Amino acid sequence: MLALRCLLLSLMLLINSVQSWRACTDLLPLDLLDRALIRPGQAPPPQVQMVQSKGSRGLRLAGAAATALSFPASQIFTNCDFFPAEFSLVATIKIQRLKKRSEYLFSVLEEASDSLVLGLKVSERRLHLLVSGPGSGARSRVSFKDVALDDNRWHTLVLAVSGHYATLTVDCGLPLELKQVQSFPSALSTRGSRIFIGSRRRLRERFSGLIRQLVLLPGSDATSRLCLTSDPHLAELSVPRVIKETPIQTDQDPEFPYEAEARVTLGTRPLCSEPELGQLWFNAQSRGLFICDGGSWRTLLHHRERLDYVEDHQDLYTSSETFDVEVFSIPSEGLFLAAANRDSRPGSGLYKWSNGSFVLYQNISTQEARAWKHFTIDGKVFLVVANSREAEPELSVIFRWDQRRRRFLRHQTLETHSALDWESFSIHNSSFLVVANHRRDSNHNIQSVIYRWNPHSQLFEVNQTLSTSGAYDWEFFSVEPYHFLAVANTFDGKTTAISSTVYIWLSGRFQIFQSIPCGASCQTLGATDWEAFQIHGRFFLAVANSQKVCERGPSLYSINSTLYELNTLTHSFIRFQDILTHSAVDWEFFTVGEEKFLIVANSHDGSSYSLNSVIYRWQGYEGFVPAHSLPTVGCRDWEHFSTEEGSFLVYSSATSRLSKVFKLRTF
C-alpha cells in the first residue's frame, strides 16, 4: 500500500510539472525593432532617424549613443532565461557602403560584464553569427561567404538555426550552404542580458545602414511564412508601425526625425538603372535637378533657361559652297553634320562633333548636292542626298552606315530630276521617302515621287507620284490621327506666284487637303521651304517666300513670308502672321528652355548676299517678334542642335566656302 501511495504521488508531481512547463517566450514573431522603439513614458530616442530610400523607409542610428536601440532580454523571455535552440532571425536592411570592417545588426550582451552572448554582424561580402557561453570565454563563429549586401539596395535576410545547424536565405532565394554551429548550447542563458539593435553597445562596430525590420521567430524557419510576396527584397514578417505609416503628420510633429536619403551626382548624365533608383543628378549646364526612376531621368526642378545672346563659335570651311546642312546622331558614335556641297570633287563632307567643334570625318561622292536627309529604319542609319547635276540619268543616292567600317556606303540609287530636297517619314510602321523634283530640262511642271521601303528587298520602291511645279521642299507633319505632306512649289515656268499644296493621308494615299493660293496678297511667292511646328497645342506652318517673278516687271526679293495656323473648325490653314523677309530660303523652329523661336535664312535683297538673318521670339498674342539679328553671307539653311556644351545654330552659305556655327548663350 505504501508503495502504491508513493507511485501515485510521483505521477501527480510529474503531471503538475508538465502542466506548469511553458516555452521561455511565445512561439510568435517577436518584433525586436519595435520593442526597442517602445519607451513607455519617454520620448522617442533622439539618435534615431527615419530615412526614406528607394521608396521604402528604415531607421538609422545617427547620434553618438550606441545604446539608443536596446532593451532588457527579460522583456521577451518572460517564462525562463534561455534563448530558443531553434529560431529564425529576419532582417531587412540597406547598406550603401560599409563604413567599418564589420558592423553589428543585433547583439545580446551580459549587462554586468559586457560579454557577448549572441551576435549577428556583417562585413565585406560576409555575414557572421557569433555564439558564446556566458562567462566561459568560448565563442563560436559561423560565417556565410559571398553575401553582397553593401550594394545600396534593400535586402531581406532569414537566418534559421535548428539545433547545431544554420542556414541563410537572402531575398527569398535558395538557402546558402548548411553551416554547423558546433558549440551552440541547447540552453543559452540570457539572464541579466540586454538586447541591442544595430550595435554591440559600443560605437566602433555600430551599424551604419538602414534597418527596416528585425524579428525573432522562435521554433521554426521563417522562410515559408515570409516569402509569399512579389517583392522579396522587402518581404515582411513584422515591420514597426512607425516605419510603415506616413512619418509626417499635418497636425503633429513626426515621431522621429525624418529625411529622404539621396545621393546627388554632378557632371555628365550618369547611368540610371534599378540600383540608382531614387538617386539625384544635378546638371550644371542646364541647371536642372533630375531623379532616377529606375530606367530614365525625370525632371524634379529645372531652371527656365532664357536666350541672352548669340556668339560666334566656329568657322566651318567646306570644300565648296554649301546648300544644306543636316545634323544628326548615330548611337554609340556621336553627333555628325552632313554638308551638301556644290562641287563634285571631292564631293560633300561629313563632319563629326569632337571637343566642341565639327571636324571632317568622311568625304562622300555627290553631284552638285543640294540637300541631305538622315533617317533610320529598324535600327539601320541612312543618309540620302539630292543630286541636282544635269546628266543622263540623273541619280540621287541613299547611303547606309556600316558599323564595322564606321563609314557611309552606297546602298541604292534613285532616278531624280534636279532634285532639291528629300523628306523621310513613317506611317503605320511603313517607311517612306519623297523627293522634290524641281525640273526636267526646262519643264518645271513634273512629277515628284513618293517611295516606300520594302522590308524584304531592303530597297525603296515607287509608291505614288504627285504633280508639282518647280518643287523645292517637302515637309511631313502629323496632327493626330492625321498625317500631312506640304510641298513648296517655286516656279511653273512663267511666274513664282503659284499655289503650294498640303496633302493628307487617306485610304493609303496622299490626297489634296488644301492649296495655299496666290490670291490678292500672293501668300506663296517662289516658296522654298515649309516649317511645321506646334506651340501649346496650336499647329503652325511657316512658308519661306523667295522672290516675286512675273512675265512682266522686275523681280522682287524683299517680300512677306507667311505663318499659317490650323483652324480646327474650318479644317484648313489660315493666315496668322506676315513677316518681311529677303529672298527667304529656310525657316528653322527651335526652343530654348520654354521659349519658342523661329530663325529665317535671308539670302538676297536684290543687290547683296550679305544680309542679317533674324531670330524671332514667340510672344503669344503678338506672334513672333524680332529678337536677334545675325550677319550672314549667302545664307541657305539653318539647323539647331544641342550637345553637352549647350545649344547651337549652324548655317550654310551658298556663295562662300565658309559656313558658321553660333552658340546660344542663356541665363
XYZ file of C-alpha atoms in Angstrom, residues 33 37 44-53 56-66 68-69 92-97 99-100 103-105 152 154 197-199 206-213 242-243 256-263 279:
60
model
C 12.974 46.613 -33.583
C 11.413 51.738 -30.132
C 11.478 58.583 -28.915
C 15.273 58.179 -28.932
C 16.711 61.371 -30.477
C 19.621 59.457 -32.007
C 17.286 57.565 -34.369
C 16.411 58.961 -37.791
C 13.662 57.862 -40.147
C 15.058 57.701 -43.708
C 13.202 57.039 -46.961
C 15.339 55.414 -49.637
C 10.829 52.432 -48.589
C 11.591 53.660 -45.082
C 14.026 52.439 -42.475
C 15.777 53.604 -39.313
C 19.337 54.816 -38.950
C 21.357 55.376 -35.776
C 22.530 58.944 -36.253
C 23.614 60.139 -32.809
C 26.604 59.434 -30.600
C 24.909 56.992 -28.223
C 25.226 53.348 -29.198
C 19.732 54.176 -28.320
C 18.004 50.994 -29.503
C 15.546 43.858 -43.801
C 18.465 46.208 -44.300
C 20.047 48.542 -46.818
C 23.768 49.321 -46.881
C 25.219 51.869 -49.267
C 28.794 51.286 -48.182
C 31.955 52.400 -43.036
C 33.811 49.910 -40.828
C 29.098 46.168 -38.211
C 26.580 44.593 -35.815
C 22.941 44.194 -36.777
C 22.788 50.290 -51.925
C 17.199 46.697 -49.809
C 19.765 46.739 -32.184
C 22.414 47.906 -34.620
C 25.355 47.772 -32.241
C 27.732 50.268 -34.878
C 25.562 49.574 -37.940
C 25.711 52.469 -40.431
C 22.984 51.357 -42.848
C 19.189 51.368 -42.654
C 17.131 48.810 -40.683
C 13.524 48.230 -41.702
C 12.695 45.075 -39.733
C 6.165 53.978 -37.166
C 8.023 52.802 -40.280
C 11.246 60.505 -35.386
C 13.417 62.976 -37.309
C 12.630 62.266 -40.971
C 14.662 62.624 -44.137
C 14.798 61.165 -47.648
C 18.135 59.586 -48.466
C 19.521 60.618 -51.832
C 22.943 60.919 -53.404
C 19.215 58.942 -56.779
